[in-house]
Tab-separated table of C-alpha atoms (C1' of nucleotides) in Angstrom:
chain	number	residue	atom	x	y	z
A	1	MET	CA	175.999	223.468	56.074
A	2	SER	CA	176.859	220.475	58.184
A	3	ILE	CA	176.994	216.962	56.911
A	4	ASN	CA	173.837	216.173	58.806
A	5	THR	CA	171.839	218.913	57.209
A	6	ASN	CA	172.826	218.098	53.676
A	7	PRO	CA	170.368	215.429	52.594
A	8	GLU	CA	172.369	214.472	49.557
A	9	TRP	CA	175.177	213.133	51.692
A	10	ASN	CA	173.032	210.760	53.624
A	11	SER	CA	172.406	208.593	50.643
A	12	PHE	CA	175.331	209.307	48.429
A	13	GLY	CA	178.521	207.896	49.674
A	14	ASN	CA	177.021	205.748	52.343
A	15	PRO	CA	177.293	202.063	51.449
A	16	ASN	CA	174.853	201.133	54.181
A	17	ASN	CA	172.091	203.198	52.704
A	18	LYS	CA	169.095	201.071	51.884
A	19	ASN	CA	168.154	203.023	48.792
A	20	GLU	CA	171.494	202.522	47.246
A	21	VAL	CA	172.162	198.898	46.508
A	22	PHE	CA	175.476	198.251	44.879
A	23	PRO	CA	175.537	195.325	42.469
A	24	ASP	CA	177.204	192.182	43.786
A	25	ASP	CA	179.851	192.151	41.125
A	26	LEU	CA	180.968	195.709	41.802
A	27	LYS	CA	184.711	195.953	41.818
A	28	TYR	CA	185.959	197.938	44.715
A	29	THR	CA	188.671	198.008	47.303
A	30	ILE	CA	188.658	199.132	50.878
A	31	LYS	CA	191.680	200.680	52.461
A	32	ASN	CA	192.305	201.403	56.083
A	33	TYR	CA	194.597	204.125	57.289
A	34	GLY	CA	195.958	205.038	60.692
A	35	LYS	CA	195.966	208.452	62.256
A	36	ASN	CA	197.787	211.378	60.674
A	37	ILE	CA	198.519	209.668	57.396
A	38	LEU	CA	198.834	211.649	54.197
A	39	ILE	CA	196.551	209.612	51.964
A	40	PHE	CA	196.320	211.862	48.931
A	41	ARG	CA	198.812	214.400	47.826
A	42	GLN	CA	198.071	217.438	45.763
A	43	GLY	CA	198.615	216.415	42.154
A	44	ASP	CA	197.952	212.720	42.737
A	45	LEU	CA	196.016	211.021	40.012
A	46	CYS	CA	192.352	210.769	40.876
A	47	ASP	CA	191.155	207.773	38.882
A	48	ALA	CA	188.598	206.377	41.297
A	49	LEU	CA	185.716	207.468	43.422
A	50	ASN	CA	187.006	207.604	46.966
A	51	ILE	CA	184.364	207.473	49.627
A	52	LEU	CA	185.287	208.146	53.204
A	53	VAL	CA	183.306	205.432	54.960
A	54	SER	CA	184.467	206.013	58.491
A	55	GLY	CA	186.759	208.413	60.272
A	56	SER	CA	187.624	211.956	59.329
A	57	VAL	CA	190.230	213.718	57.244
A	58	LYS	CA	191.421	217.245	56.729
A	59	THR	CA	192.215	219.122	53.574
A	60	GLU	CA	193.470	222.611	52.961
A	61	MET	CA	190.916	224.121	50.685
A	62	ILE	CA	187.869	226.210	50.923
A	63	THR	CA	185.695	224.839	53.664
A	64	GLU	CA	182.146	223.614	53.392
A	65	ASN	CA	180.809	226.550	55.340
A	66	GLY	CA	182.739	228.773	53.034
A	67	ASN	CA	185.652	229.925	55.099
A	68	LEU	CA	188.704	230.822	53.156
A	69	LEU	CA	191.724	228.635	52.872
A	70	GLY	CA	190.883	227.143	56.226
A	71	ILE	CA	191.547	223.555	56.986
A	72	GLU	CA	188.469	221.658	55.951
A	73	ILE	CA	187.571	218.703	58.108
A	74	ILE	CA	185.589	216.019	56.336
A	75	SER	CA	183.768	213.414	58.388
A	76	ALA	CA	182.416	210.129	57.093
A	77	PRO	CA	180.377	209.358	55.151
A	78	ARG	CA	181.334	211.592	52.266
A	79	PRO	CA	182.984	211.257	48.889
A	80	LEU	CA	186.395	212.866	48.498
A	81	ALA	CA	186.702	215.240	45.548
A	82	PRO	CA	184.151	213.340	43.458
A	83	ALA	CA	184.028	216.050	40.830
A	84	PHE	CA	187.618	215.520	39.871
A	85	ILE	CA	187.426	211.927	38.700
A	86	PHE	CA	186.040	212.935	35.347
A	87	SER	CA	187.930	216.134	34.705
A	88	ASP	CA	190.517	216.229	31.953
A	89	ASN	CA	193.178	217.039	34.488
A	90	ASN	CA	192.042	214.489	37.024
A	91	ARG	CA	194.347	215.260	39.890
A	92	PHE	CA	193.718	215.978	43.526
A	93	PRO	CA	193.619	219.700	44.158
A	94	VAL	CA	194.842	219.421	47.747
A	95	ASP	CA	196.544	217.240	50.279
A	96	VAL	CA	194.312	214.930	52.273
A	97	THR	CA	195.425	213.765	55.709
A	98	THR	CA	193.666	211.463	58.141
A	99	LEU	CA	192.741	212.829	61.528
A	100	GLU	CA	191.889	209.442	62.999
A	101	GLU	CA	191.603	205.876	61.779
A	102	CYS	CA	189.856	205.938	58.449
A	103	GLU	CA	188.262	203.520	56.075
A	104	ILE	CA	188.059	204.432	52.429
A	105	LEU	CA	185.953	202.715	49.814
A	106	ARG	CA	187.498	202.983	46.416
A	107	ILE	CA	185.529	202.389	43.211
A	108	PRO	CA	187.504	202.607	39.970
A	109	LYS	CA	186.414	205.182	37.433
A	110	ASP	CA	185.141	202.600	34.941
A	111	GLU	CA	183.112	200.918	37.612
A	112	VAL	CA	181.612	204.240	38.587
A	113	LEU	CA	180.515	204.721	35.000
A	114	ARG	CA	179.011	201.260	34.930
A	115	LEU	CA	177.350	201.830	38.266
A	116	MET	CA	175.731	204.968	36.971
A	117	SER	CA	174.337	203.173	33.962
A	118	VAL	CA	172.999	200.339	36.084
A	119	GLN	CA	171.811	202.361	39.058
A	120	PRO	CA	169.802	205.446	38.161
A	121	ASP	CA	169.610	206.395	41.813
A	122	PHE	CA	173.337	206.369	42.153
A	123	MET	CA	173.712	208.466	39.055
A	124	ARG	CA	171.137	210.946	40.224
A	125	GLN	CA	172.817	211.312	43.584
A	126	PHE	CA	176.207	211.692	42.028
A	127	LEU	CA	174.926	214.405	39.709
A	128	THR	CA	173.076	216.195	42.470
A	129	HIS	CA	176.035	216.148	44.785
A	130	ASN	CA	178.316	217.682	42.188
A	131	ALA	CA	175.685	220.154	41.069
A	132	ASN	CA	175.245	221.389	44.601
A	133	ARG	CA	178.976	221.710	44.970
A	134	THR	CA	179.212	223.741	41.784
A	135	GLN	CA	176.412	225.993	42.909
A	136	PHE	CA	178.135	226.497	46.212
A	137	LEU	CA	181.397	227.386	44.514
A	138	THR	CA	179.675	229.777	42.132
A	139	ASN	CA	178.002	231.553	44.977
A	140	ARG	CA	181.235	231.854	46.940
A	141	LEU	CA	182.975	233.186	43.870
A	142	GLN	CA	180.334	235.832	43.385
A	143	LEU	CA	180.705	236.913	46.983
A	144	LEU	CA	184.489	236.984	46.769
A	145	SER	CA	184.564	239.022	43.612
A	146	ILE	CA	182.895	241.860	45.447
A	147	LYS	CA	185.766	243.998	46.607
A	148	THR	CA	184.439	246.079	49.465
A	149	ILE	CA	183.286	244.787	52.816
A	150	LYS	CA	180.041	246.722	52.606
A	151	GLY	CA	179.453	245.166	49.219
A	152	LYS	CA	179.904	241.680	50.629
A	153	ILE	CA	177.558	242.478	53.482
A	154	ALA	CA	174.996	243.835	51.033
A	155	HIS	CA	175.221	240.751	48.848
A	156	PHE	CA	174.797	238.489	51.824
A	157	LEU	CA	171.938	240.417	53.423
A	158	LEU	CA	170.026	240.680	50.160
A	159	GLU	CA	170.407	236.958	49.674
A	160	GLN	CA	169.175	236.279	53.183
A	161	THR	CA	166.185	238.560	52.932
A	162	SER	CA	165.124	236.884	49.705
A	163	LEU	CA	165.158	233.582	51.557
A	164	GLN	CA	163.792	234.654	54.931
A	165	GLY	CA	161.988	237.943	54.404
A	166	ASN	CA	162.576	241.080	56.441
A	167	PRO	CA	163.617	241.133	59.217
A	168	PHE	CA	165.596	237.920	59.283
A	169	VAL	CA	167.942	236.010	61.536
A	170	ILE	CA	171.586	235.245	60.883
A	171	LYS	CA	172.982	232.383	62.906
A	172	ARG	CA	176.635	233.256	62.601
A	173	ASN	CA	178.232	235.608	65.063
A	174	GLN	CA	180.435	238.483	63.949
A	175	THR	CA	183.628	236.485	64.022
A	176	GLU	CA	182.144	233.724	61.890
A	177	LEU	CA	180.695	236.242	59.467
A	178	ALA	CA	184.077	237.903	59.136
A	179	ASP	CA	185.678	234.540	58.353
A	180	PHE	CA	182.929	233.826	55.861
A	181	PHE	CA	183.654	237.081	54.092
A	182	GLY	CA	187.372	236.648	54.427
A	183	VAL	CA	187.852	239.936	56.263
A	184	ALA	CA	189.050	240.997	59.692
A	185	ARG	CA	186.483	241.071	62.470
A	186	PRO	CA	186.962	244.697	63.558
A	187	SER	CA	186.740	245.781	59.923
A	188	LEU	CA	183.417	244.011	59.588
A	189	ALA	CA	182.170	245.630	62.791
A	190	ARG	CA	183.196	249.042	61.509
A	191	SER	CA	181.387	248.575	58.227
A	192	LEU	CA	178.274	247.329	60.002
A	193	SER	CA	178.355	250.300	62.344
A	194	GLU	CA	178.570	252.706	59.435
A	195	MET	CA	175.693	251.021	57.643
A	196	ILE	CA	173.605	251.283	60.796
A	197	GLU	CA	174.635	254.920	61.190
A	198	ASP	CA	173.509	255.554	57.599
A	199	ASN	CA	170.100	254.029	58.327
A	200	ILE	CA	170.591	251.306	55.757
A	201	ILE	CA	170.135	248.425	58.163
A	202	GLU	CA	169.151	247.769	61.744
A	203	VAL	CA	170.685	245.046	63.881
A	204	ASN	CA	169.391	243.592	67.119
A	205	LYS	CA	171.505	240.700	68.342
A	206	LYS	CA	171.209	238.248	65.487
A	207	GLU	CA	168.155	239.824	63.913
A	208	TYR	CA	168.818	242.013	60.915
A	209	ARG	CA	166.394	244.366	59.221
A	210	ILE	CA	166.904	246.138	55.935
A	211	LEU	CA	165.729	249.727	56.128
A	212	ASN	CA	166.844	251.041	52.753
A	213	SER	CA	167.218	248.353	50.127
A	214	LYS	CA	168.065	250.845	47.394
A	215	LYS	CA	171.103	252.135	49.255
A	216	LEU	CA	171.985	248.547	50.082
A	217	ARG	CA	171.899	247.570	46.433
A	218	ASP	CA	174.075	250.554	45.558
A	219	LEU	CA	176.798	249.104	47.733
A	220	LEU	CA	177.065	246.054	45.469
A	221	VAL	CA	178.880	248.045	42.808
B	1	MET	CA	163.995	215.776	10.753
B	2	SER	CA	166.145	213.683	13.011
B	3	ILE	CA	167.951	215.308	15.821
B	4	ASN	CA	171.223	213.955	14.491
B	5	THR	CA	171.178	215.652	11.118
B	6	ASN	CA	172.800	218.793	12.395
B	7	PRO	CA	176.339	218.013	13.463
B	8	GLU	CA	176.508	221.137	15.592
B	9	TRP	CA	174.025	219.664	17.950
B	10	ASN	CA	176.629	217.544	19.546
B	11	SER	CA	176.484	219.263	22.860
B	12	PHE	CA	179.306	220.265	25.161
B	13	GLY	CA	180.943	222.521	22.670
B	14	ASN	CA	182.705	219.785	20.812
B	15	PRO	CA	181.435	219.844	17.241
B	16	ASN	CA	183.846	217.131	16.137
B	17	ASN	CA	182.336	214.533	18.336
B	18	LYS	CA	181.265	211.653	16.166
B	19	ASN	CA	180.360	209.266	18.957
B	20	GLU	CA	177.409	211.154	20.270
B	21	VAL	CA	174.290	209.990	18.522
B	22	PHE	CA	171.012	210.942	20.089
B	23	PRO	CA	168.298	208.281	20.063
B	24	ASP	CA	165.526	208.974	17.570
B	25	ASP	CA	162.825	208.957	20.199
B	26	LEU	CA	164.510	211.638	22.272
B	27	LYS	CA	162.053	214.216	23.467
B	28	TYR	CA	163.304	217.695	22.886
B	29	THR	CA	162.171	221.109	21.831
B	30	ILE	CA	163.903	223.779	19.850
B	31	LYS	CA	163.324	227.428	20.478
B	32	ASN	CA	164.396	230.354	18.396
B	33	TYR	CA	164.963	233.795	19.805
B	34	GLY	CA	165.577	237.155	18.232
B	35	LYS	CA	168.294	239.601	19.136
B	36	ASN	CA	168.527	241.126	22.619
B	37	ILE	CA	165.946	238.858	24.206
B	38	LEU	CA	166.124	237.983	27.876
B	39	ILE	CA	165.724	234.234	27.643
B	40	PHE	CA	166.507	233.194	31.199
B	41	ARG	CA	166.119	235.290	34.258
B	42	GLN	CA	168.055	234.867	37.457
B	43	GLY	CA	165.992	232.563	39.645
B	44	ASP	CA	164.168	230.869	36.774
B	45	LEU	CA	163.656	227.167	37.207
B	46	CYS	CA	166.268	225.159	35.376
B	47	ASP	CA	164.558	221.859	34.678
B	48	ALA	CA	166.088	221.032	31.332
B	49	LEU	CA	169.436	220.891	29.603
B	50	ASN	CA	169.609	223.971	27.417
B	51	ILE	CA	172.120	223.778	24.635
B	52	LEU	CA	172.936	226.880	22.668
B	53	VAL	CA	172.978	225.471	19.133
B	54	SER	CA	173.587	228.637	17.193
B	55	GLY	CA	174.083	232.272	18.012
B	56	SER	CA	175.584	233.788	21.123
B	57	VAL	CA	174.351	235.013	24.481
B	58	LYS	CA	175.739	237.029	27.345
B	59	THR	CA	175.581	236.464	31.066
B	60	GLU	CA	176.988	238.362	33.973
B	61	MET	CA	179.072	235.790	35.688
B	62	ILE	CA	182.630	234.778	35.907
B	63	THR	CA	183.955	234.432	32.419
B	64	GLU	CA	185.567	231.415	30.835
B	65	ASN	CA	188.943	233.101	30.830
B	66	GLY	CA	188.385	233.886	34.442
B	67	ASN	CA	187.766	237.575	34.548
B	68	LEU	CA	185.709	238.784	37.407
B	69	LEU	CA	182.096	239.700	37.114
B	70	GLY	CA	182.647	240.583	33.509
B	71	ILE	CA	179.954	239.940	31.014
B	72	GLU	CA	180.513	236.440	29.759
B	73	ILE	CA	179.777	235.916	26.110
B	74	ILE	CA	178.851	232.356	25.238
B	75	SER	CA	178.977	231.287	21.621
B	76	ALA	CA	177.371	228.177	20.190
B	77	PRO	CA	177.697	225.317	20.560
B	78	ARG	CA	177.720	225.159	24.320
B	79	PRO	CA	175.383	224.073	27.108
B	80	LEU	CA	173.974	226.787	29.336
B	81	ALA	CA	174.499	226.228	33.051
B	82	PRO	CA	174.428	222.430	32.723
B	83	ALA	CA	175.550	221.921	36.291
B	84	PHE	CA	172.433	223.472	37.702
B	85	ILE	CA	169.849	221.084	36.319
B	86	PHE	CA	170.525	218.560	39.032
B	87	SER	CA	171.136	220.800	41.983
B	88	ASP	CA	168.614	220.885	44.813
B	89	ASN	CA	168.040	224.556	44.180
B	90	ASN	CA	167.867	224.231	40.417
B	91	ARG	CA	167.545	227.834	39.391
B	92	PHE	CA	169.504	229.946	36.991
B	93	PRO	CA	172.186	231.899	38.801
B	94	VAL	CA	172.169	234.769	36.307
B	95	ASP	CA	170.259	236.492	33.551
B	96	VAL	CA	170.892	235.220	30.049
B	97	THR	CA	170.335	237.543	27.106
B	98	THR	CA	170.732	236.859	23.401
B	99	LEU	CA	173.233	238.923	21.461
B	100	GLU	CA	171.977	237.792	18.049
B	101	GLU	CA	169.458	235.311	16.711
B	102	CYS	CA	169.776	232.150	18.719
B	103	GLU	CA	168.606	228.588	18.551
B	104	ILE	CA	168.328	226.625	21.741
B	105	LEU	CA	167.901	222.895	22.036
B	106	ARG	CA	166.068	221.948	25.159
B	107	ILE	CA	166.127	218.443	26.603
B	108	PRO	CA	163.987	217.858	29.705
B	109	LYS	CA	165.714	216.701	32.841
B	110	ASP	CA	164.192	213.221	32.753
B	111	GLU	CA	165.251	212.775	29.182
B	112	VAL	CA	168.763	213.812	30.082
B	113	LEU	CA	168.813	211.113	32.709
B	114	ARG	CA	167.559	208.556	30.229
B	115	LEU	CA	170.048	209.760	27.654
B	116	MET	CA	172.858	209.240	30.091
B	117	SER	CA	171.772	205.698	30.832
B	118	VAL	CA	171.442	204.872	27.162
B	119	GLN	CA	174.443	206.763	25.864
B	120	PRO	CA	177.616	206.205	27.874
B	121	ASP	CA	179.438	208.699	25.694
B	122	PHE	CA	176.920	211.402	26.418
B	123	MET	CA	177.173	210.683	30.111
B	124	ARG	CA	180.928	210.772	30.005
B	125	GLN	CA	180.928	214.108	28.250
B	126	PHE	CA	178.391	215.550	30.594
B	127	LEU	CA	180.445	214.457	33.564
B	128	THR	CA	183.688	215.699	32.070
B	129	HIS	CA	182.260	219.058	31.165
B	130	ASN	CA	180.951	219.665	34.645
B	131	ALA	CA	184.081	218.307	36.254
B	132	ASN	CA	186.209	220.703	34.264
B	133	ARG	CA	183.952	223.555	35.224
B	134	THR	CA	184.203	222.637	38.898
B	135	GLN	CA	187.953	222.436	38.652
B	136	PHE	CA	188.050	225.820	37.016
B	137	LEU	CA	185.894	227.333	39.734
B	138	THR	CA	187.970	225.735	42.470
B	139	ASN	CA	191.132	227.124	40.995
B	140	ARG	CA	189.666	230.608	40.661
B	141	LEU	CA	188.450	230.441	44.223
B	142	GLN	CA	191.895	229.500	45.456
B	143	LEU	CA	193.403	232.411	43.589
B	144	LEU	CA	190.796	234.858	44.830
B	145	SER	CA	191.098	233.817	48.429
B	146	ILE	CA	194.687	234.972	48.439
B	147	LYS	CA	194.481	238.486	49.785
B	148	THR	CA	197.622	240.219	48.596
B	149	ILE	CA	198.494	241.016	45.016
B	150	LYS	CA	201.961	239.530	45.397
B	151	GLY	CA	200.354	236.376	46.728
B	152	LYS	CA	198.118	236.114	43.686
B	153	ILE	CA	201.089	236.683	41.405
B	154	ALA	CA	203.055	234.016	43.253
B	155	HIS	CA	200.215	231.513	43.001
B	156	PHE	CA	199.841	232.157	39.315
B	157	LEU	CA	203.538	232.055	38.496
B	158	LEU	CA	204.103	228.867	40.457
B	159	GLU	CA	201.218	227.264	38.611
B	160	GLN	CA	202.607	228.360	35.277
B	161	THR	CA	206.109	227.159	35.982
B	162	SER	CA	204.781	223.755	36.968
B	163	LEU	CA	203.101	223.561	33.585
B	164	GLN	CA	205.710	225.204	31.385
B	165	GLY	CA	209.003	225.032	33.240
B	166	ASN	CA	211.254	228.008	33.898
B	167	PRO	CA	211.369	230.466	32.218
B	168	PHE	CA	207.890	230.488	30.777
B	169	VAL	CA	205.665	232.654	28.656
B	170	ILE	CA	202.457	234.350	29.728
B	171	LYS	CA	200.202	235.355	26.893
B	172	ARG	CA	198.194	237.978	28.722
B	173	ASN	CA	199.376	241.543	28.884
B	174	GLN	CA	199.466	243.473	32.143
B	175	THR	CA	195.941	244.824	31.802
B	176	GLU	CA	194.516	241.370	31.188
B	177	LEU	CA	196.503	239.930	34.068
B	178	ALA	CA	195.180	242.636	36.364
B	179	ASP	CA	191.615	241.822	35.328
B	180	PHE	CA	192.312	238.153	35.877
B	181	PHE	CA	193.499	238.870	39.402
B	182	GLY	CA	190.733	241.345	40.004
B	183	VAL	CA	193.124	244.179	40.857
B	184	ALA	CA	193.990	247.546	39.376
B	185	ARG	CA	196.585	247.605	36.646
B	186	PRO	CA	198.999	250.131	38.253
B	187	SER	CA	198.815	248.144	41.488
B	188	LEU	CA	199.834	245.002	39.649
B	189	ALA	CA	202.687	246.844	37.956
B	190	ARG	CA	203.894	248.129	41.299
B	191	SER	CA	203.865	244.681	42.857
B	192	LEU	CA	205.690	243.201	39.884
B	193	SER	CA	208.304	245.965	40.050
B	194	GLU	CA	208.915	245.272	43.714
B	195	MET	CA	209.253	241.553	43.104
B	196	ILE	CA	211.755	242.237	40.358
B	197	GLU	CA	213.587	244.668	42.636
B	198	ASP	CA	213.751	241.937	45.299
B	199	ASN	CA	215.290	239.506	42.805
B	200	ILE	CA	212.394	237.100	43.122
B	201	ILE	CA	211.479	237.122	39.462
B	202	GLU	CA	212.719	238.426	36.162
B	203	VAL	CA	210.483	239.666	33.369
B	204	ASN	CA	211.326	240.238	29.728
B	205	LYS	CA	208.316	241.225	27.671
B	206	LYS	CA	206.058	238.226	28.136
B	207	GLU	CA	208.758	235.859	29.350
B	208	TYR	CA	208.883	235.330	33.094
B	209	ARG	CA	211.621	233.629	35.058
B	210	ILE	CA	211.519	232.637	38.692
B	211	LEU	CA	214.786	233.468	40.429
B	212	ASN	CA	213.920	232.640	44.017
B	213	SER	CA	211.127	230.142	44.380
B	214	LYS	CA	211.427	230.028	48.165
B	215	LYS	CA	210.736	233.732	48.517
B	216	LEU	CA	207.972	233.358	45.951
B	217	ARG	CA	206.339	230.633	47.991
B	218	ASP	CA	206.584	232.769	51.123
B	219	LEU	CA	204.366	235.328	49.445
B	220	LEU	CA	201.505	232.835	49.299
B	221	VAL	CA	200.844	233.212	53.018
C	1	DT	C1'	209.260	256.452	7.886
C	2	DT	C1'	205.719	258.642	10.279
C	3	DT	C1'	201.743	258.223	12.775
C	4	DT	C1'	198.741	256.098	15.898
C	5	DA	C1'	197.363	252.903	19.160
C	6	DT	C1'	198.578	249.886	22.739
C	7	DG	C1'	201.229	248.648	26.549
C	8	DT	C1'	204.282	249.686	30.546
C	9	DG	C1'	206.588	252.243	34.611
C	10	DT	C1'	205.907	255.308	38.126
C	11	DA	C1'	204.437	258.915	41.364
C	12	DA	C1'	201.251	261.387	44.644
C	13	DC	C1'	197.478	260.931	47.030
C	14	DA	C1'	192.960	258.989	48.597
C	15	DA	C1'	190.418	255.243	50.307
C	16	DC	C1'	189.919	251.157	52.485
C	17	DT	C1'	191.200	247.350	55.312
C	18	DG	C1'	194.124	245.052	58.781
C	19	DT	C1'	196.317	245.064	63.366
C	20	DT	C1'	196.366	245.735	67.993
C	21	DA	C1'	194.486	247.019	72.064
C	22	DC	C1'	191.029	247.620	75.416
C	23	DA	C1'	186.414	248.538	77.498
C	24	DC	C1'	182.072	246.839	77.730
C	25	DT	C1'	178.096	243.475	77.186
C	26	DT	C1'	176.060	239.163	76.969
C	27	DT	C1'	175.961	234.348	77.687
C	28	DA	C1'	177.270	230.091	79.792
C	29	DA	C1'	179.220	227.605	83.567
C	30	DA	C1'	180.402	226.880	88.317
D	1	DT	C1'	174.758	234.507	92.258
D	2	DT	C1'	179.335	234.659	90.991
D	3	DT	C1'	182.731	233.822	87.723
D	4	DA	C1'	184.570	232.878	83.427
D	5	DA	C1'	184.176	232.871	78.616
D	6	DA	C1'	182.564	234.557	74.430
D	7	DG	C1'	180.954	238.277	71.746
D	8	DT	C1'	180.733	243.222	70.455
D	9	DG	C1'	182.028	248.332	69.817
D	10	DT	C1'	185.548	251.332	68.995
D	11	DA	C1'	189.908	253.878	68.482
D	12	DA	C1'	194.688	254.779	66.690
D	13	DC	C1'	197.717	253.603	63.528
D	14	DA	C1'	200.063	250.822	59.864
D	15	DG	C1'	199.847	248.740	55.539
D	16	DT	C1'	198.021	247.788	51.109
D	17	DT	C1'	195.529	248.874	47.181
D	18	DG	C1'	192.909	252.029	44.122
D	19	DT	C1'	192.785	256.351	41.476
D	20	DT	C1'	194.469	259.534	38.512
D	21	DA	C1'	197.790	261.364	35.816
D	22	DC	C1'	201.524	261.409	32.802
D	23	DA	C1'	205.984	260.012	30.527
D	24	DC	C1'	207.898	256.687	27.890
D	25	DA	C1'	208.320	252.308	25.138
D	26	DT	C1'	206.755	249.236	21.823
D	27	DA	C1'	204.030	247.558	18.189
D	28	DA	C1'	200.873	248.180	14.396
D	29	DA	C1'	199.096	250.843	10.659
D	30	DA	C1'	199.278	254.423	7.239
DNA sequence: TTTTATGTGTAACAACTGTTACACTTTAAA
DNA sequence: TTTAAAGTGTAACAGTTGTTACACATAAAA
């Protein structure tokens, strides 16, 4: 899930996008920051849409590819915590620090509301972006609420096979998978080995095949 | 009959909302369901805003009070999975089953978009509702990604003390807390005992006091 | 008050996962 | 091809959590 593969980000949050024409009278400010500057602190009021126009920042939160509590690196162009502007407790959930020189476009909350009324495309993109984020979070939460490693593997493999069929290819290596699940790499390897031993799955390099989907589903409990 | 004659139809679970008046030409449908009917299936296309107007349904998802994988019971009035209408993969994440006779107001996606353009208050509520949901999910995810029980306790207590001061009161009993953390009750009790033994916290019935916030913070790692 | 239900503290043990270490394989680079 | 780096399989052991069981405390109901 890189910024380049997420189509929503190409339009939303990029002021140079041709499809997204901001009105001339839009009130906004642009701020420039140097390297290694703490630009938002956890708990700061979030009363504007902050779009990272250039540069990159890091936050300590769940990462886009789902790794746990890792340091997320956000590269321009992307909005910063857009979902939080409109929440009742509209405060930044994490610290945000620049990694290089950054330019941030700041549109006040009221202007965002006006923009959405005036620009259906903007509204649609805003909604889609947040909807995708919510879906992502929901999915991660489902995965995390499964306690056992085999259960997590089962959840993930069943999801993949419903998308790709059987057999299917998983791009991540074992270390990345372990991070994704939030478990230790040798523990993941052990669980995989046991599942192979039990003839539930078959693994060849990055190709996985489900041999016994009933047993696999039983592991979800 | 106008759509505005029933005050409960103000969406987003806020029946006291006087500012939300639907336009008379709004396209919508109303569906009635009997008891124990599967009304949405996991994977069903979600191309409309479905508002539960009366009755109650259950889903198997994270609950509003945060318990894991419990069966969430949703009582009217509340929107059903409003965040998913606008996601790229706009499908229901779970099964939804009626618990009693239910009435569901269904507004097509395009009409929702129009409604938002026409009705700033509706848009604001839609945005706020989803923002709050995202914030809730983010917070749960943060809590769940902490591996140790003491870490979860620390996270929770530090959050509570920032809201309520020190000492503070926690309404949930031990069993409910354990469910909230997704751990076994005796395990939670053991961890609490050890933290009390280590003079990190003090507990009297439902009143908690932090004695050593540095040590408490160390447990977050 | 007595009775009953609910909530809490704790122990012994099982089960699972993490840590560390190392051999081996595969892939990429020189 | 040779060499280095990255990835995988596995074992021994430590650490944490879950399970089950039961005593006791507290609160609610009769």
